[in-house]
Amino acid sequence: MSEGRTDIPDVGDGGRSLLEALVHSLAENKKLLGRRYSEWSVGGPTLEAAIALSAMTQDELGHSRVLYGLLEELRGVPATGDADWTVEGWGLSVLTRPFETWAHLVVTVVLLDSALTTLVEAATTSAFLPLQRRTRKMVEEERYHALYGSHWLERLARMPAVRRVMAEWAHRAFTEAMAWFGPPGDLAPLRMAGVLSADADGLRERYSQGVRPALELLGLRPAAVAIPWDRWDPAWRRLRLDE
């Protein structure tokens, strides 16, 4: 176990609010991801795929509940259940509606699930022990999600028509994921205090390098994807793409 502290490191009022918002966004989007997975856990192309997705559903919903518990500690406000924290505004647009096809789900596993995991990984050595302890177990469970997504992406990409559908969805999902880490320079107070191992720019770089092979398989180049920062909503830490 890395050394750390059970109270929040000195990040200032702005840094504390930033940490609360980040945890809330992560919790809400993991819950939404779990819901989207659950909708296909009985409709996957194979029995094995459906069973595995059911387990992934439980992982994401479980992670969300753990993060809500951390929010209670951060805000000093007990909650009677997840619904006390649920606010629709946090959800990334690619997660707010059921997926049209299995291909959409697979791309989301590869690109959105991994984006959330990139942030979780950056907290596994956190100087804030309550965050460190929670995220270490999550990372262990997320390793299988990455393998699952890669397997299905490679399998579906062999079909040109399906590959085109995945490429279109991947462009949108990747754009949202890249923006979700925050504008350039964001999260710097948390990095400097040791709460996270990287700021927004560092997380974006780690993430884009990790998913580069998947994007290239679909004919996309990470560097060619522009983030429309004029649509960034700082209050909800996401792009407003549908408005």
Tab-separated table of C-alpha atoms in Angstrom:
chain	number	residue	atom	x	y	z
A	1	MET	CA	0.000	0.000	0.000
A	2	SER	CA	1.353	3.419	-0.924
A	3	GLU	CA	1.744	6.010	1.771
A	4	GLY	CA	-1.040	8.530	1.968
A	5	ARG	CA	-3.522	10.251	4.185
A	6	THR	CA	-7.155	9.671	5.071
A	7	ASP	CA	-7.997	13.366	4.939
A	8	ILE	CA	-7.983	15.298	1.691
A	9	PRO	CA	-4.563	16.778	0.814
A	10	ASP	CA	-4.350	20.555	0.641
A	11	VAL	CA	-5.771	21.318	-2.784
A	12	GLY	CA	-7.628	24.510	-1.860
A	13	ASP	CA	-11.362	25.085	-2.129
A	14	GLY	CA	-11.241	24.939	-5.912
A	15	GLY	CA	-9.319	21.673	-5.884
A	16	ARG	CA	-11.731	20.066	-3.454
A	17	SER	CA	-14.728	21.058	-5.573
A	18	LEU	CA	-12.904	19.713	-8.610
A	19	LEU	CA	-12.308	16.364	-6.901
A	20	GLU	CA	-15.957	16.112	-5.869
A	21	ALA	CA	-17.123	16.885	-9.403
A	22	LEU	CA	-14.696	14.378	-10.891
A	23	VAL	CA	-15.797	11.582	-8.555
A	24	HIS	CA	-19.456	12.407	-9.164
A	25	SER	CA	-18.973	12.356	-12.932
A	26	LEU	CA	-17.094	9.056	-12.762
A	27	ALA	CA	-19.786	7.488	-10.573
A	28	GLU	CA	-22.651	8.615	-12.781
A	29	ASN	CA	-21.025	7.538	-16.030
A	30	LYS	CA	-20.079	4.147	-14.612
A	31	LYS	CA	-23.686	3.676	-13.595
A	32	LEU	CA	-24.884	4.637	-17.066
A	33	LEU	CA	-22.327	2.318	-18.621
A	34	GLY	CA	-23.608	-0.500	-16.425
A	35	ARG	CA	-27.165	0.191	-17.545
A	36	ARG	CA	-26.198	0.127	-21.214
A	37	TYR	CA	-24.352	-3.160	-20.671
A	38	SER	CA	-27.355	-4.647	-18.881
A	39	GLU	CA	-29.584	-3.974	-21.893
A	40	TRP	CA	-27.429	-6.347	-23.955
A	41	SER	CA	-26.633	-8.909	-21.278
A	42	VAL	CA	-29.590	-10.988	-22.472
A	43	GLY	CA	-29.237	-10.134	-26.156
A	44	GLY	CA	-25.608	-10.709	-27.016
A	45	PRO	CA	-24.666	-12.622	-30.180
A	46	THR	CA	-23.574	-15.659	-28.150
A	47	LEU	CA	-24.462	-17.068	-24.754
A	48	GLU	CA	-20.877	-16.644	-23.600
A	49	ALA	CA	-20.836	-12.992	-24.679
A	50	ALA	CA	-24.050	-12.296	-22.805
A	51	ILE	CA	-22.848	-13.996	-19.620
A	52	ALA	CA	-19.569	-12.079	-19.676
A	53	LEU	CA	-21.383	-8.812	-20.275
A	54	SER	CA	-23.642	-9.527	-17.314
A	55	ALA	CA	-20.552	-9.769	-15.108
A	56	MET	CA	-19.248	-6.503	-16.555
A	57	THR	CA	-22.593	-4.900	-15.762
A	58	GLN	CA	-22.198	-5.860	-12.120
A	59	ASP	CA	-18.642	-4.517	-12.114
A	60	GLU	CA	-19.681	-1.087	-13.360
A	61	LEU	CA	-22.690	-0.773	-11.077
A	62	GLY	CA	-20.588	-1.914	-8.143
A	63	HIS	CA	-17.881	0.636	-8.934
A	64	SER	CA	-20.532	3.323	-9.117
A	65	ARG	CA	-21.865	2.469	-5.659
A	66	VAL	CA	-18.347	2.513	-4.217
A	67	LEU	CA	-17.768	5.968	-5.680
A	68	TYR	CA	-21.038	7.246	-4.260
A	69	GLY	CA	-19.723	6.132	-0.884
A	70	LEU	CA	-16.636	8.246	-1.466
A	71	LEU	CA	-18.859	11.209	-2.288
A	72	GLU	CA	-20.460	10.824	1.129
A	73	GLU	CA	-17.026	11.136	2.722
A	74	LEU	CA	-16.019	14.093	0.579
A	75	ARG	CA	-19.184	16.061	1.195
A	76	GLY	CA	-19.940	14.841	4.694
A	77	VAL	CA	-23.495	14.091	3.656
A	78	PRO	CA	-24.881	10.568	4.195
A	79	ALA	CA	-27.044	9.127	1.438
A	80	THR	CA	-29.823	6.573	1.744
A	81	GLY	CA	-29.034	5.150	-1.690
A	82	ASP	CA	-27.604	5.841	-5.141
A	83	ALA	CA	-30.677	7.862	-6.099
A	84	ASP	CA	-29.651	10.590	-3.660
A	85	TRP	CA	-26.668	11.383	-5.879
A	86	THR	CA	-28.163	10.717	-9.313
A	87	VAL	CA	-28.298	13.780	-11.540
A	88	GLU	CA	-28.864	13.327	-15.265
A	89	GLY	CA	-26.570	16.158	-16.320
A	90	TRP	CA	-23.340	14.210	-15.730
A	91	GLY	CA	-23.955	11.568	-18.386
A	92	LEU	CA	-21.906	11.574	-21.585
A	93	SER	CA	-24.242	11.755	-24.571
A	94	VAL	CA	-23.087	8.412	-25.986
A	95	LEU	CA	-24.318	6.737	-22.799
A	96	THR	CA	-27.674	8.436	-22.336
A	97	ARG	CA	-29.601	6.244	-24.797
A	98	PRO	CA	-29.674	2.488	-25.485
A	99	PHE	CA	-27.217	1.303	-28.126
A	100	GLU	CA	-28.693	0.560	-31.534
A	101	THR	CA	-26.498	-2.457	-32.262
A	102	TRP	CA	-23.967	-4.819	-30.731
A	103	ALA	CA	-21.301	-2.962	-32.708
A	104	HIS	CA	-22.127	0.263	-30.852
A	105	LEU	CA	-21.746	-1.545	-27.551
A	106	VAL	CA	-18.383	-3.043	-28.496
A	107	VAL	CA	-16.965	0.338	-29.502
A	108	THR	CA	-18.178	1.781	-26.214
A	109	VAL	CA	-16.445	-0.962	-24.249
A	110	VAL	CA	-13.206	-0.240	-26.092
A	111	LEU	CA	-13.319	3.558	-25.969
A	112	LEU	CA	-15.555	4.749	-23.120
A	113	ASP	CA	-14.914	2.003	-20.585
A	114	SER	CA	-11.190	2.465	-21.109
A	115	ALA	CA	-11.457	6.253	-20.693
A	116	LEU	CA	-13.075	5.848	-17.289
A	117	THR	CA	-10.432	3.280	-16.393
A	118	THR	CA	-7.653	5.693	-17.369
A	119	LEU	CA	-8.844	8.061	-14.656
A	120	VAL	CA	-9.255	5.229	-12.164
A	121	GLU	CA	-5.684	4.083	-12.833
A	122	ALA	CA	-4.404	7.601	-12.173
A	123	ALA	CA	-5.876	7.385	-8.669
A	124	THR	CA	-4.388	4.027	-7.648
A	125	THR	CA	-1.330	5.722	-6.145
A	126	SER	CA	-3.296	8.657	-4.765
A	127	ALA	CA	-2.090	10.467	-1.655
A	128	PHE	CA	-5.765	10.465	-0.645
A	129	LEU	CA	-6.123	6.943	0.758
A	130	PRO	CA	-9.942	6.596	0.520
A	131	LEU	CA	-9.624	7.177	-3.233
A	132	GLN	CA	-6.556	4.968	-3.591
A	133	ARG	CA	-8.158	2.001	-1.830
A	134	ARG	CA	-11.329	2.131	-3.870
A	135	THR	CA	-9.681	2.457	-7.250
A	136	ARG	CA	-7.111	-0.327	-6.846
A	137	LYS	CA	-9.777	-3.029	-6.827
A	138	MET	CA	-11.589	-1.426	-9.751
A	139	VAL	CA	-8.496	-1.588	-11.954
A	140	GLU	CA	-8.156	-5.317	-11.355
A	141	GLU	CA	-11.737	-5.906	-12.517
A	142	GLU	CA	-11.400	-3.613	-15.532
A	143	ARG	CA	-8.593	-5.643	-17.108
A	144	TYR	CA	-11.089	-8.211	-18.360
A	145	HIS	CA	-13.279	-5.496	-19.889
A	146	ALA	CA	-10.379	-4.405	-22.106
A	147	LEU	CA	-9.751	-7.961	-23.305
A	148	TYR	CA	-13.445	-8.478	-23.990
A	149	GLY	CA	-13.708	-5.274	-26.024
A	150	SER	CA	-10.567	-5.966	-28.057
A	151	HIS	CA	-11.722	-9.481	-28.932
A	152	TRP	CA	-15.084	-8.325	-30.227
A	153	LEU	CA	-13.709	-5.278	-32.016
A	154	GLU	CA	-11.264	-7.385	-34.017
A	155	ARG	CA	-13.982	-9.916	-34.787
A	156	LEU	CA	-16.535	-7.361	-36.009
A	157	ALA	CA	-14.021	-5.221	-37.909
A	158	ARG	CA	-13.595	-8.052	-40.428
A	159	MET	CA	-17.036	-7.160	-41.821
A	160	PRO	CA	-16.802	-3.948	-43.912
A	161	ALA	CA	-20.385	-2.785	-43.317
A	162	VAL	CA	-20.105	-3.273	-39.558
A	163	ARG	CA	-16.679	-1.660	-39.545
A	164	ARG	CA	-18.152	1.512	-41.067
A	165	VAL	CA	-20.801	1.673	-38.343
A	166	MET	CA	-18.166	1.204	-35.670
A	167	ALA	CA	-15.903	3.872	-37.168
A	168	GLU	CA	-18.675	6.464	-37.090
A	169	TRP	CA	-19.561	5.678	-33.472
A	170	ALA	CA	-15.893	5.512	-32.514
A	171	HIS	CA	-15.283	9.048	-33.764
A	172	ARG	CA	-18.020	10.386	-31.502
A	173	ALA	CA	-17.137	8.233	-28.502
A	174	PHE	CA	-13.439	9.084	-28.752
A	175	THR	CA	-14.173	12.807	-29.026
A	176	GLU	CA	-16.340	12.736	-25.908
A	177	ALA	CA	-13.844	10.640	-24.001
A	178	MET	CA	-10.929	12.931	-24.848
A	179	ALA	CA	-12.892	15.967	-23.686
A	180	TRP	CA	-14.116	14.269	-20.507
A	181	PHE	CA	-10.679	14.567	-18.905
A	182	GLY	CA	-11.094	18.347	-19.026
A	183	PRO	CA	-9.610	21.294	-20.931
A	184	PRO	CA	-5.839	21.774	-21.203
A	185	GLY	CA	-4.354	22.358	-17.759
A	186	ASP	CA	-7.417	21.034	-15.935
A	187	LEU	CA	-6.918	18.818	-12.856
A	188	ALA	CA	-3.496	20.376	-12.205
A	189	PRO	CA	-4.241	21.034	-8.489
A	190	LEU	CA	-5.060	17.344	-8.001
A	191	ARG	CA	-1.897	16.235	-9.753
A	192	MET	CA	0.319	18.611	-7.802
A	193	ALA	CA	-1.180	17.417	-4.501
A	194	GLY	CA	-0.661	13.773	-5.461
A	195	VAL	CA	-4.378	13.006	-5.616
A	196	LEU	CA	-3.972	11.967	-9.263
A	197	SER	CA	-0.818	10.936	-11.099
A	198	ALA	CA	-1.593	13.166	-14.097
A	199	ASP	CA	-3.553	16.255	-15.079
A	200	ALA	CA	-6.065	16.410	-17.932
A	201	ASP	CA	-3.390	16.616	-20.622
A	202	GLY	CA	-1.468	13.678	-19.186
A	203	LEU	CA	-4.600	11.559	-18.898
A	204	ARG	CA	-5.570	12.407	-22.458
A	205	GLU	CA	-2.154	11.334	-23.708
A	206	ARG	CA	-2.240	8.044	-21.777
A	207	TYR	CA	-5.729	7.294	-23.021
A	208	SER	CA	-5.130	8.169	-26.683
A	209	GLN	CA	-1.988	6.039	-26.778
A	210	GLY	CA	-3.843	3.118	-25.233
A	211	VAL	CA	-6.723	3.136	-27.724
A	212	ARG	CA	-4.648	4.067	-30.793
A	213	PRO	CA	-4.507	0.467	-32.149
A	214	ALA	CA	-8.290	0.153	-31.917
A	215	LEU	CA	-8.869	3.465	-33.672
A	216	GLU	CA	-6.395	2.638	-36.426
A	217	LEU	CA	-8.123	-0.703	-36.947
A	218	LEU	CA	-11.249	1.311	-37.729
A	219	GLY	CA	-9.371	3.708	-39.999
A	220	LEU	CA	-9.223	6.628	-37.554
A	221	ARG	CA	-6.199	8.661	-36.486
A	222	PRO	CA	-6.322	10.049	-32.927
A	223	ALA	CA	-4.426	13.201	-33.882
A	224	ALA	CA	-6.999	14.007	-36.561
A	225	VAL	CA	-9.909	14.140	-34.103
A	226	ALA	CA	-10.573	17.725	-32.992
A	227	ILE	CA	-12.257	18.425	-29.656
A	228	PRO	CA	-14.996	21.100	-29.936
A	229	TRP	CA	-14.135	22.952	-26.718
A	230	ASP	CA	-16.758	25.591	-27.520
A	231	ARG	CA	-19.297	22.930	-26.504
A	232	TRP	CA	-17.584	22.083	-23.212
A	233	ASP	CA	-19.818	22.453	-20.144
A	234	PRO	CA	-17.537	22.926	-17.111
A	235	ALA	CA	-20.386	22.501	-14.624
A	236	TRP	CA	-21.075	18.956	-15.830
A	237	ARG	CA	-17.606	18.103	-17.155
A	238	ARG	CA	-18.767	17.032	-20.601
A	239	LEU	CA	-19.412	18.187	-24.140
A	240	ARG	CA	-22.887	19.334	-25.139
A	241	LEU	CA	-23.041	17.573	-28.496
A	242	ASP	CA	-26.807	17.172	-28.827
A	243	GLU	CA	-27.725	20.787	-28.206
